[in-house]
Coordinates of C-alpha atoms and ligand atoms in Angstrom, one line a residue:
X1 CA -24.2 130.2 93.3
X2 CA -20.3 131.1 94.0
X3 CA -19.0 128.0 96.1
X4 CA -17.1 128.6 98.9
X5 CA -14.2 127.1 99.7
X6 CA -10.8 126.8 101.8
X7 CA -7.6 128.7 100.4
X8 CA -4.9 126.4 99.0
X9 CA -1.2 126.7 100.8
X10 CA 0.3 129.9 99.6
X11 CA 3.5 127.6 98.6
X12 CA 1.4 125.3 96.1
X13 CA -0.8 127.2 94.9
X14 CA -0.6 128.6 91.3
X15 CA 0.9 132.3 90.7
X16 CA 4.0 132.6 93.5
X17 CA 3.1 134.3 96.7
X18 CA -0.7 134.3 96.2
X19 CA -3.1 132.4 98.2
X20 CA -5.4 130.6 95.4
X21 CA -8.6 129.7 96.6
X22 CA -9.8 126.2 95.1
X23 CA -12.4 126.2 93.3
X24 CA -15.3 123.0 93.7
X25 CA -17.2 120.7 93.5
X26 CA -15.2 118.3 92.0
X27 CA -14.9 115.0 93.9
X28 CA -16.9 112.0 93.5
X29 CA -20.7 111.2 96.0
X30 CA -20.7 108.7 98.1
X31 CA -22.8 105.8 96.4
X32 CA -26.0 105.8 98.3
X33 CA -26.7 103.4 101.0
X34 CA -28.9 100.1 99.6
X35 CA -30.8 98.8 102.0
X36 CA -31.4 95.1 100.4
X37 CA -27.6 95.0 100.8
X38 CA -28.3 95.4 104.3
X39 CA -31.4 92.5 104.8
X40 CA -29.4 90.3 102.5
X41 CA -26.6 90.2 105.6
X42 CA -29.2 90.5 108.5
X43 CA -30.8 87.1 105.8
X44 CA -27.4 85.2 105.6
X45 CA -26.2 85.8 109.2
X46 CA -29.3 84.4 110.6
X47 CA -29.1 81.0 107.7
X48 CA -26.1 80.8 108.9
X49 CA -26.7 80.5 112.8
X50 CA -29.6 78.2 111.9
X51 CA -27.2 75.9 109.9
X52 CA -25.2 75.6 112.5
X53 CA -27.6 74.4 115.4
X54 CA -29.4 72.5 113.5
X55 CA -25.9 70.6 112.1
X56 CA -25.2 70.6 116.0
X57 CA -28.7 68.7 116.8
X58 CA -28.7 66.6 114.0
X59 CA -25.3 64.7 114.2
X60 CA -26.4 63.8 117.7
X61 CA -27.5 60.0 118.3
X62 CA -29.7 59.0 121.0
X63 CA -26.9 56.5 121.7
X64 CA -24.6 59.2 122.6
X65 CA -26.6 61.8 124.5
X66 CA -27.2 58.4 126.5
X67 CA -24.1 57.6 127.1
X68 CA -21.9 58.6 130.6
X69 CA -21.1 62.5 129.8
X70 CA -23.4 62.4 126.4
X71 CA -25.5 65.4 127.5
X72 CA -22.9 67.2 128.5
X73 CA -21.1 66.8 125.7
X74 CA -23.7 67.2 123.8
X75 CA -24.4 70.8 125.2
X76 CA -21.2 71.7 125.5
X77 CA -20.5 71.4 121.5
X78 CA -23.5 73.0 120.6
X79 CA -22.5 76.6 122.9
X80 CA -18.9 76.2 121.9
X81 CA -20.1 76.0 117.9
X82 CA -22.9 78.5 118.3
X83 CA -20.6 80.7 120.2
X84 CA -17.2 80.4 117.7
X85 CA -20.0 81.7 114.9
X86 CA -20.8 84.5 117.0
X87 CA -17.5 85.6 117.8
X88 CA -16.7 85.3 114.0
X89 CA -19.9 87.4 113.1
X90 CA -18.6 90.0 115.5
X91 CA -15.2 89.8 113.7
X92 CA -17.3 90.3 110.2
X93 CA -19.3 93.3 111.7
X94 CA -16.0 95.8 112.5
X95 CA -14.4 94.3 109.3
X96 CA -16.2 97.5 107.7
X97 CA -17.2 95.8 104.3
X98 CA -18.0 99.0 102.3
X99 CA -21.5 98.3 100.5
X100 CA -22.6 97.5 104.6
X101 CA -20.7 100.2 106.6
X102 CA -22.9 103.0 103.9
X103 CA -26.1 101.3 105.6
X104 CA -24.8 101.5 109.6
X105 CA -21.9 103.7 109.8
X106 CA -18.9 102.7 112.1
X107 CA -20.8 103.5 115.0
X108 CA -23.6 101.3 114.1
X109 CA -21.5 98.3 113.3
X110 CA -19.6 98.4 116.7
X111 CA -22.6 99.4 118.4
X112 CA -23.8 95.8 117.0
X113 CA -20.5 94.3 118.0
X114 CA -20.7 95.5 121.4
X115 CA -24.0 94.5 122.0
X116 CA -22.9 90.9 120.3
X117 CA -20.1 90.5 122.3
X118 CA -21.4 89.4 125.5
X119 CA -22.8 86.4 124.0
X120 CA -19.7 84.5 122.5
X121 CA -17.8 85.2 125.2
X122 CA -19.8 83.9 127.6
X123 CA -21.4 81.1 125.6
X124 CA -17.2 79.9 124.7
X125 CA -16.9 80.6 128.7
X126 CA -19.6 78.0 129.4
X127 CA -18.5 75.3 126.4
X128 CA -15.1 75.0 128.3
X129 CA -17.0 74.1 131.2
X130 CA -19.2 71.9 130.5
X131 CA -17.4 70.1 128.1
X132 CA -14.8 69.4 130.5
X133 CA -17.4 68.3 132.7
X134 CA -18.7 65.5 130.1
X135 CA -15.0 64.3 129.1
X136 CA -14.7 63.8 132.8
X137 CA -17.7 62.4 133.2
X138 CA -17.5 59.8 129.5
X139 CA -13.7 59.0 131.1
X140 CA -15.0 58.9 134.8
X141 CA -12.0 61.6 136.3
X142 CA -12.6 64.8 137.8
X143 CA -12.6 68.2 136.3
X144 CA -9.5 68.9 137.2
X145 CA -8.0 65.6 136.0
X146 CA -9.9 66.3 132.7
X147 CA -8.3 69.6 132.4
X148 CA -4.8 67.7 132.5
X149 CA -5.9 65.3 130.2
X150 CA -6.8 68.0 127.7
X151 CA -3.6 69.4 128.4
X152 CA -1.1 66.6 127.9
X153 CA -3.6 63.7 125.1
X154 CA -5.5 65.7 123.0
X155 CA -4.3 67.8 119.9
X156 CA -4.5 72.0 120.1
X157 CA -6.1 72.0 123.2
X158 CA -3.4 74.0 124.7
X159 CA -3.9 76.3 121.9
X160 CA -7.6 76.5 122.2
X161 CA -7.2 76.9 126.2
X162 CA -4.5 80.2 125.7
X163 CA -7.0 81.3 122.9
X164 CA -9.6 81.5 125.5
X165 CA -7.5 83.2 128.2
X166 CA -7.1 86.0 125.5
X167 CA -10.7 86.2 124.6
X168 CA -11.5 86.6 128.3
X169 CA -9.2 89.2 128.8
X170 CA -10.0 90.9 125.9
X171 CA -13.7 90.7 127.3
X172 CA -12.7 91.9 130.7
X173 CA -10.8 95.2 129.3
X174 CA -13.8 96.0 127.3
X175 CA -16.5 96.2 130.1
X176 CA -16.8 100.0 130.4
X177 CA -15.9 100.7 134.2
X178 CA -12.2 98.9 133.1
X179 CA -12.3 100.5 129.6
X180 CA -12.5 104.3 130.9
X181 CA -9.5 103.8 133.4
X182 CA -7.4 102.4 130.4
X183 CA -4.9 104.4 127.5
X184 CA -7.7 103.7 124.5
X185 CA -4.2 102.7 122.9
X186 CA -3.6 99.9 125.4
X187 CA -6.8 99.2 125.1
X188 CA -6.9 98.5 121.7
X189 CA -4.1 96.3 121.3
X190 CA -5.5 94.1 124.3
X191 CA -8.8 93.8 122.1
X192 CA -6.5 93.0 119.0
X193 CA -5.9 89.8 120.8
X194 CA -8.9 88.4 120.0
X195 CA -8.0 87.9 116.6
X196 CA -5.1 85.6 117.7
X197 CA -7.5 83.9 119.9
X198 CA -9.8 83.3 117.4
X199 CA -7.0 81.9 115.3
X200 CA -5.5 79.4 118.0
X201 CA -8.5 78.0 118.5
X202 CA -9.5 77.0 114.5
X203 CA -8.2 74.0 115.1
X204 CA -9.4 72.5 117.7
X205 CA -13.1 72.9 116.6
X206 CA -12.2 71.1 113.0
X207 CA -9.9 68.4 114.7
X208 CA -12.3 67.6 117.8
X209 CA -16.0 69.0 117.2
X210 CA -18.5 66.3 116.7
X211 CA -20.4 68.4 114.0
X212 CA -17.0 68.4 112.0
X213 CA -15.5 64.7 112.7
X214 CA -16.9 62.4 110.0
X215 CA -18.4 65.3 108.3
X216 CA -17.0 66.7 105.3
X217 CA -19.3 68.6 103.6
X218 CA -19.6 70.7 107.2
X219 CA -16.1 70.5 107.7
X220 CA -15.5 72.5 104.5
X221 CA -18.2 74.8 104.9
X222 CA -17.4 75.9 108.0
X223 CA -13.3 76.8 106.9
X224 CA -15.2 78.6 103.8
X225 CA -17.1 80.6 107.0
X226 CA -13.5 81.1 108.5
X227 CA -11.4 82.0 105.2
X228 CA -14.8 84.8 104.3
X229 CA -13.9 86.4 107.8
X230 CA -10.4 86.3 107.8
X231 CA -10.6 87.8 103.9
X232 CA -13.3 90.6 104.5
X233 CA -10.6 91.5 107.9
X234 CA -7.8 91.2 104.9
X235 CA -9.3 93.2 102.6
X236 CA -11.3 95.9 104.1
X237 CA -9.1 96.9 107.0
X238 CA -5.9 96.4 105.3
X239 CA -6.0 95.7 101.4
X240 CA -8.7 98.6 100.9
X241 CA -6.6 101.3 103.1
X242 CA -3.6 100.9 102.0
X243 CA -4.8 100.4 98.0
X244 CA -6.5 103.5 98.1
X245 CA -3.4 105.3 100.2
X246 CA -0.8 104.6 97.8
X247 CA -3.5 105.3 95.0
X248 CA -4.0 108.9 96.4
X249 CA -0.4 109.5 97.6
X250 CA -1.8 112.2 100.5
X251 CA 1.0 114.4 102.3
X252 CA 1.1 117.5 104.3
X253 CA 0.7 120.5 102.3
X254 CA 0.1 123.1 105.2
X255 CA -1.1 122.7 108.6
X256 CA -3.0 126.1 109.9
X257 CA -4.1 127.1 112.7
X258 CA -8.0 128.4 113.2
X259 CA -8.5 128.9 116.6
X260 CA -7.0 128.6 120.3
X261 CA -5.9 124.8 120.2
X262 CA -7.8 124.2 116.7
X263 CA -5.5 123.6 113.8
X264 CA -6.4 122.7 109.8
X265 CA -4.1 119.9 108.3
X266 CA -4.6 120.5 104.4
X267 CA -3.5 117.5 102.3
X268 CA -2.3 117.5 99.4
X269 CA -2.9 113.9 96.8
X270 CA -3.4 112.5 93.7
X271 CA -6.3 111.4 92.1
X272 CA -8.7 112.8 94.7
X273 CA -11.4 113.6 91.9
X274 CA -12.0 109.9 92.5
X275 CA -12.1 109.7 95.9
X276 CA -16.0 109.1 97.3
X277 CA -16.7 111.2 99.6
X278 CA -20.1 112.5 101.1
X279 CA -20.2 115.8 103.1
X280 CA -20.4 115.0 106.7
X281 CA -17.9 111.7 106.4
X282 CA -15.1 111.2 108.5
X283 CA -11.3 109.3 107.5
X284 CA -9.2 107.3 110.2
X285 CA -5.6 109.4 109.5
X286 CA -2.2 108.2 110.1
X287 CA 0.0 110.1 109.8
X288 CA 3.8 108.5 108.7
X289 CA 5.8 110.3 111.6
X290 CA 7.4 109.4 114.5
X291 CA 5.6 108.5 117.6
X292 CA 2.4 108.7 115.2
X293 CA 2.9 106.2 112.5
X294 CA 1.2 103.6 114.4
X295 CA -2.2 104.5 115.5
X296 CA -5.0 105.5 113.4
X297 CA -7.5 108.2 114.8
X298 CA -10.8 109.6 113.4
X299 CA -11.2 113.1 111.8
X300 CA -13.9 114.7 110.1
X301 CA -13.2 115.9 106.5
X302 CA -13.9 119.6 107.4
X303 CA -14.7 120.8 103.8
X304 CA -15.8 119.0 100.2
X305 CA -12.6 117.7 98.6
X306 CA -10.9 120.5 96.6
X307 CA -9.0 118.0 94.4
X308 CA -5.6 118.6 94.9
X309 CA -7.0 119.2 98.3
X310 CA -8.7 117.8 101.3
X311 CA -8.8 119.2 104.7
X312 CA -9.1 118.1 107.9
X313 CA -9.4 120.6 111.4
X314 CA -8.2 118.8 115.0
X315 CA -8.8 120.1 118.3
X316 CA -5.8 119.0 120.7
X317 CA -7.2 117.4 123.8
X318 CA -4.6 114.5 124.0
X319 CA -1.6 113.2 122.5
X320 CA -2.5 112.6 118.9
X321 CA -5.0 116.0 118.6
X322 CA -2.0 117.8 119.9
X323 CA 0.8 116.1 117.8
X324 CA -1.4 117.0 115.1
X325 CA -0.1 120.9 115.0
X326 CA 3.3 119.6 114.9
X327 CA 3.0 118.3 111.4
X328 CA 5.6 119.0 108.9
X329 CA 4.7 119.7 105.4
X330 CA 5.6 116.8 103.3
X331 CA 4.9 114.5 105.9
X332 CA 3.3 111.2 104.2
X333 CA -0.4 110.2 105.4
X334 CA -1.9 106.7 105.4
X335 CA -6.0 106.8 105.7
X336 CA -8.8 104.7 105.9
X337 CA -12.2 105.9 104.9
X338 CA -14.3 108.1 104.1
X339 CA -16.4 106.5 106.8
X340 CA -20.2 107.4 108.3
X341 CA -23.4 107.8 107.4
X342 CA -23.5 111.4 108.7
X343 CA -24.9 112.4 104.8
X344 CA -27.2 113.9 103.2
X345 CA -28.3 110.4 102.4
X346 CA -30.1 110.0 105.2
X347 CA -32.0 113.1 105.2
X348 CA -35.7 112.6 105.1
X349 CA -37.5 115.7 104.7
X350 CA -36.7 118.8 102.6
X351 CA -35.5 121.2 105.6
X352 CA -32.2 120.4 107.9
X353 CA -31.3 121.9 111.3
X354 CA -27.3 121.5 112.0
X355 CA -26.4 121.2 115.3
X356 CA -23.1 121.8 116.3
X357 CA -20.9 121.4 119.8
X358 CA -17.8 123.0 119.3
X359 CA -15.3 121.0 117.1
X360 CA -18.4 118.9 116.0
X361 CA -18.5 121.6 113.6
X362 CA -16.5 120.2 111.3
X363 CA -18.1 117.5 110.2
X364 CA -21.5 119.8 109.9
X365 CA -19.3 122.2 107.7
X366 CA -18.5 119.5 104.7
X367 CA -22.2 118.3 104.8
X368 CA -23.7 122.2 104.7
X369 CA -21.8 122.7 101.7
X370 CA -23.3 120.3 99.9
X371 CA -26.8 121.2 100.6
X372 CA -28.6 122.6 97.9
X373 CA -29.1 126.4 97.0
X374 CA -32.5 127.8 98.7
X375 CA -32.9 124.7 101.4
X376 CA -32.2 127.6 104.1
X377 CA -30.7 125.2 106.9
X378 CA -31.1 126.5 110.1
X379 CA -27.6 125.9 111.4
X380 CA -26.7 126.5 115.2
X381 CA -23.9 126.7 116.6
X382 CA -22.9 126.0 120.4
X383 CA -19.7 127.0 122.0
X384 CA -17.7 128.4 125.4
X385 CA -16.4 131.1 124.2
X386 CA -16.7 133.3 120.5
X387 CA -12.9 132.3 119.1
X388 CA -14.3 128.7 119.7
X389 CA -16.8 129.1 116.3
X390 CA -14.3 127.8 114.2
X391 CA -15.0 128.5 110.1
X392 CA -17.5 131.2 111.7
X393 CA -16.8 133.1 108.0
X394 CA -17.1 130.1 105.6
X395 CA -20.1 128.7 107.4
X396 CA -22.0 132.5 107.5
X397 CA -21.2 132.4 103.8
X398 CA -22.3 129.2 102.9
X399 CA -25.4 129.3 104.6
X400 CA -26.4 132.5 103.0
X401 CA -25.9 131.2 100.0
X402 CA -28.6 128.8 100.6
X403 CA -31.2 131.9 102.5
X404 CA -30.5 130.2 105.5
X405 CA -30.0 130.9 109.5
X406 CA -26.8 130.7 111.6
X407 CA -27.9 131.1 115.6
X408 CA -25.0 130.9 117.7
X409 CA -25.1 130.2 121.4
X410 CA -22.2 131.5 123.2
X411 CA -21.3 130.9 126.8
X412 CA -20.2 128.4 129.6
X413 CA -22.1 125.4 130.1
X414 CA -24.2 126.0 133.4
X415 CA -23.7 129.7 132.7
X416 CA -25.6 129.8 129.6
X417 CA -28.6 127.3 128.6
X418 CA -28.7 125.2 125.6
X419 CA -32.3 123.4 126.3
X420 CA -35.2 122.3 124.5
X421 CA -36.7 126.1 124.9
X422 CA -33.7 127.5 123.5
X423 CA -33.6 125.2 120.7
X424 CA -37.5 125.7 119.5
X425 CA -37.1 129.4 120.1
X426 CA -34.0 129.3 117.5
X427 CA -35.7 126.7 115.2
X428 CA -39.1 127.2 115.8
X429 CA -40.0 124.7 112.9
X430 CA -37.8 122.2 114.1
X431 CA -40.2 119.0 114.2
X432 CA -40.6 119.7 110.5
X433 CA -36.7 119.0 110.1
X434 CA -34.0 116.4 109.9
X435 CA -31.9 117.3 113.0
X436 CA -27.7 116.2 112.2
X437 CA -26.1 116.8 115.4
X438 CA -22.6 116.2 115.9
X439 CA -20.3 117.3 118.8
X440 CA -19.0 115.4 122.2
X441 CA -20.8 112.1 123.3
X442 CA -22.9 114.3 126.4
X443 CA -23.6 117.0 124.1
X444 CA -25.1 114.1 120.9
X445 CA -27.4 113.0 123.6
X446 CA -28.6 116.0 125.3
X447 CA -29.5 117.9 121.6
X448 CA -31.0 114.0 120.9
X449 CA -33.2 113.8 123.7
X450 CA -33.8 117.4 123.0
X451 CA -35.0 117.3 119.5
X452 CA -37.4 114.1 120.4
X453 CA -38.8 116.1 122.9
X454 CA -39.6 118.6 120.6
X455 CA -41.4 116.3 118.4
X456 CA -38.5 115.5 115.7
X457 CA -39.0 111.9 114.4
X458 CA -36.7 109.7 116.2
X459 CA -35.3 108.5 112.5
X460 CA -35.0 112.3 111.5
X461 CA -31.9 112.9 114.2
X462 CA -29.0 112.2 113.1
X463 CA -25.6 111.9 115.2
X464 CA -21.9 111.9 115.1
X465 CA -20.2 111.4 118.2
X466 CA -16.7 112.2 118.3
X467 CA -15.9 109.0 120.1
X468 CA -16.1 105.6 119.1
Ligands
FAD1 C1 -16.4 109.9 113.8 C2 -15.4 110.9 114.5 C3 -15.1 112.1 113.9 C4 -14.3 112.9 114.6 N1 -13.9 114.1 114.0 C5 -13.1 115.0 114.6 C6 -12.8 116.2 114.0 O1 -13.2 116.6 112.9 N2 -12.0 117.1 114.7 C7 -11.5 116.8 116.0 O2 -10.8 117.6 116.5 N3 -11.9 115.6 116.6 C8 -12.6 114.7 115.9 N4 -12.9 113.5 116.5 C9 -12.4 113.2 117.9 C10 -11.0 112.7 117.7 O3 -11.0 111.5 117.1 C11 -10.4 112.6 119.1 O4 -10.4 113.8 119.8 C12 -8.9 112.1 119.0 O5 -8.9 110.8 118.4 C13 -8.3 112.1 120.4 O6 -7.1 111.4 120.4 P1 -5.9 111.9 121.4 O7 -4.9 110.9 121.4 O8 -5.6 113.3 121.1 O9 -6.6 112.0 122.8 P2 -7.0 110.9 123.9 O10 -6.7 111.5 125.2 O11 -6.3 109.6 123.5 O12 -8.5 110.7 123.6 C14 -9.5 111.6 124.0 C15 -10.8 111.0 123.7 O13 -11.0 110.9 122.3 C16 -11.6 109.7 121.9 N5 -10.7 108.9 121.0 C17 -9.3 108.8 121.2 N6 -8.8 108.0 120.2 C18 -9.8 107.7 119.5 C19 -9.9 106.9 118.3 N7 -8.9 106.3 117.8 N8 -11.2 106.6 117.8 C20 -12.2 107.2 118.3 N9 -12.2 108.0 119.4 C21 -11.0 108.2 120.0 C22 -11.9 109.0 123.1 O14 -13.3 109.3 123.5 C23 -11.0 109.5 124.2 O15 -11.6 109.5 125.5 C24 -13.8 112.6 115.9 C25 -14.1 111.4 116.4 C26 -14.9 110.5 115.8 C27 -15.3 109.2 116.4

C-alpha cells in the first residue's frame, strides 16, 4: 500500500524547487496504555487517604476530645488533613505522569480533578472554621479574638490564612457560570495560584497539626507525600517538556494555508524518529514569538510524523488560532505532549466509524492513517460549507487505500440534519463499530448520544473535544 502523506516545504526539501513528498511511517507508537498501572494509583491513592484518617483518629486521646474545644479541635484537624491530601491528589492528577495520562487522557485526569475539587476546598473551608472555633473555645475567647490570636502568637498562620484566600479564589473562578465570562488566560493564572497556596500553607500543618507534633515517623512521611507532588509537577510539566523540546529542536518550516481561516504549521526537528506518537494524539505548542511565548494551547498532530516533519492544522477563532498564520519560518517551538488517548489503542472491535466536526478532522486524519490496509473505516465528515472539508484529498486517498467510505454532510446547522437517522443511514453497521468522534464540545455530545442511541457500546465511543 503507497502511504500518503503531506508535501515537505518546497525550500527544505531535497532537489531545489521541487515539492518532495515525505515518505512514512517512520516515527515511534505510543506504548500502549497498562491498565495495572492505572489500579496501582486508584490502590495507593486510596492507602493513602486511609493512612491519613486513621493517623488522625488514632493520635487522639479521650483526654483531649474531653477537654474545652477537644472535639472541635479534634474535627477540625481531621478535615483540614484529609482535605490538604485531597488538594495534593488533585495537584498529582493534572501533573500528567506519562505511564497514567496513556490510561485517562488529559481530559480524563482533569475531568477527575474537577470533580475532586469541590471537596478540598470545602473541607480546608470548614477546618478553618471549626478549628478556630475549638482554639477559641480551649482558650475561652471568641472567634473573632481567636482569629487575632492566630494572627499575631502562632507561627505561619498568616501564611496558611493568605494560602487559603487563594485557594478560595481559585475555587470561585473555576465554578463554570464565572469561568465562561473570564479570558481562559486570566483564568488560568488565577488557578495557578493554588500552587502557591498549597505551598504557604506546608508549614503550618507540620509545625501545628496534632497528627505531626510528637510524631516523626508521620511527620516524614507526609513531606515524602509533599516532595512526590511537588517532583511529579517538576518533572512532568516542566522537566519532561522542555527535555524533550531541546532534544527535538522543532521550528517553523512552512506555515500553509488549507482552507478559509485554516492554516498547516509544518515543523521541522531533530530526532523525531524517536518521538512517540499515536495517530489521533494531540501536543500543547508554544510557539517562541512575541505575544505567544507564554501560553501553551492544544493542537492535534494532523498527520503521522514524517521525520523531519510533523504537522499541525489551526483554525483561527481567537487570538492564539489566528496568530498561528502569522508564523515565520524559523520561528523556535516549545511543546508538550503527544497527549490523549484518542488511539487506536482503545479500539475494541475490528471496524471504526470516524466522526468528524469540522476542524475535528485533524485529529481523525493522523489516526486513519494508521489504520490498517482492508479495515474499510467508514469516515464521515460534517461541515457548513464544502471548502470547510479540510485534507478532503488526503483523507479520500487514505481511506481508499483501506476499501473504505468517506460520507460527507454538507450544510448549515438547522438547515441540514446530522441525526441519529442520518448517521445509521450513512453507517448502517454502526453498532458493530468503535465510533472516535472528535469536533466542538456540542457536536462530541450530540454524535455521543447519537451513537448510544444507535446501539454503540458506551465504551466503543470515543471523544476528543477541542476544549479542555
Ligand atoms: C485536545 C485538543 C485538540 C485540539 N486540536 C485542535 C486542532 O487540531 N486544530 C484546531 O484548530 N484546534 C484544535 N483545538 C482547539 C484549540 O486548542 C483552540 O481553538 C485554541 O486553543 C483557541 O485558542 P484562541 O486563543 O485562539 O481562542 P480563545 O478565544 O482563547 O478560545 C476559544 C476556545 O478554545 C478553547 N481553548 C482556548 N485555549 C485553550 C487551551 N489552552 N486549552 C484548551 N482549550 C482552549 C476554549 O474552549 C475557548 O473557549 C484542540 C483542542 C483540544 C482540547
Amino acid at each position: 500500500m503507497t502511504s500518503v502523506t503531506f508535501e515537505a516545504p518546497r525550500d527544505l526539501a531535497r532537489g531545489k524547487g521541487k515539492r518532495r513528498t515525505t515518505r512514512g511511517p517512520r516515527y515511534r507508537p505510543t506504548p500502549p496504555p497498562r491498565p495495572w498501572v492505572g489500579k496501582v494509583a486508584v490502590a495507593a491513592a486510596a492507602a493513602g487517604l486511609v493512612t491519613v484518617v486513621a493517623q488522625g483518629i488514632a493520635i487522639e486521646t479521650g483526654t483531649e476530645l474531653s477537654a474545652p474545644g477537644g472535639v472541635a479541635i479534634f474535627i477540625g484537624s481531621l478535615t483540614g488533613l484529609v482535605g490538604m491530601y485531597l488538594a495534593l491528589l488533585m495537584v498529582v492528577l493534572v501533573s500528567r505522569i506519562p505511564p497514567v495520562e496513556r490510561i485517562l487522557g488529559q481530559d480524563g485526569l482533569l475531568r477527575w480533578h474537577r470533580r475532586l475539587a469541590p471537596w478540598p476546598l470545602s473541607l480546608i473551608g470548614l477546618h478553618a472554621i471549626i478549628i478556630t472555633v475549638g482554639y477559641g473555645q480551649a482558650a475561652k475567647t471568641g472567634f473573632l479574638a481567636q482569629i487575632g490570636q492566630f494572627m499575631s502568637s502562632y507561627p505561619d498562620m498568616l501564611a496558611a490564612t493568605v494560602g487559603l484566600a487563594l485557594m478560595a479564589l481559585a475555587g470561585i473562578v473555576s465554578i463554570r457560570a464565572i469561568r465562561s465570562r473570564l479570558r481562559r488566560e486570566t483564568w488560568w493564572v488565577i488557578h495557578l495560584y493554588l500552587y502557591l497556596a498549597l505551598a504557604l500553607s506546608f508549614a503550618h500543618v507540620i509545625a501545628l497539626g496534632p497528627s505531626f507534633v510528637g510524631h516523626p515517623l508521620a511527620r516524614a512521611l507526609w513531606v515524602l507525600v509533599w516532595v512526590a507532588t511537588a517532583g511529579s509537577v517538576l518533572a512532568f510539566r516542566f522537566g519532561l517538556p522542555l527535555a524533550r523540546s531541546l532534544r527535538y529542536q522543532l521550528r517553523v518550516a512552512e506555515v500553509r494555508p488549507e482552507a478559509p481561516g485554516v492554516v498547516s504549521v509544518i515543523c521541522t526537528g531533530r530526532n523525531l524518529e524517536r518521538l512517540p506518537f499515536a495517530g489521533g494524539q494531540f501536543v500543547e505548542w508554544r510557539f517562541a514569538k512575541r505575544g505567544l511565548w507564554w501560553q501553551a494551547h492544544p493542537y492535534s498532530v494532523s498527520a503521522l510524523p514524517r521525520p523531519p516533519y510533523l504537522r499541525l492544522t489551526v483554525k483561527a477563532v481567537g487570538d492564539h488560532s489566528a496568530a498561528v498564520a502569522g508564523l515565520a519560518p524559523g520561528t523556535r517551538v516549545f511543546f508538550e505532549g503527544p497527549y490523549g488517548v484518542f488511539t487506536r489503542h482503545a479500539q475494541r472491535s475490528s471496524a471504526v466509524a470516524l466522526v468528524a466536526g469540522g476542524i475535528g478532522l485533524t485529529a481523525l486524519r493522523s489516526l486513519l492513517e494508521e489504520l490498517p490496509a482492508r479495515s474499510q473505516p467508514a469516515v464521515v465528515v460534517r461541515v457548513n460549507r464544502p471548502e470547510e472539508f479540510v485534507f478532503r484529498s488526503e483523507v479520500t486517498e487514505l481511506v481508499r487505500q483501506r476499501k473504505g467510505t468517506v460520507h460527507e454532510v454538507v450544510g448549515e446547522l438547522g438547515e441540514v440534519p446530522f441525526n441519529a437517522r442520518v448517521l445509521r443511514k450513512l453507517v448502517p453497521d454502526v453498532a458493530s463499530r468503535d465510533v472516535y468522534v472528535c469536533g466542538p464540545p456540542g457536536f462530541v455530545d450530540h454524535v455521543t448520544a447519537m451513537a448510544e442511541t444507535l446501539g454503540v457500546d458506551r465504551r466503543s465511543v470515543h471523544h476528543e473535544a477541542f476544549a479542555l
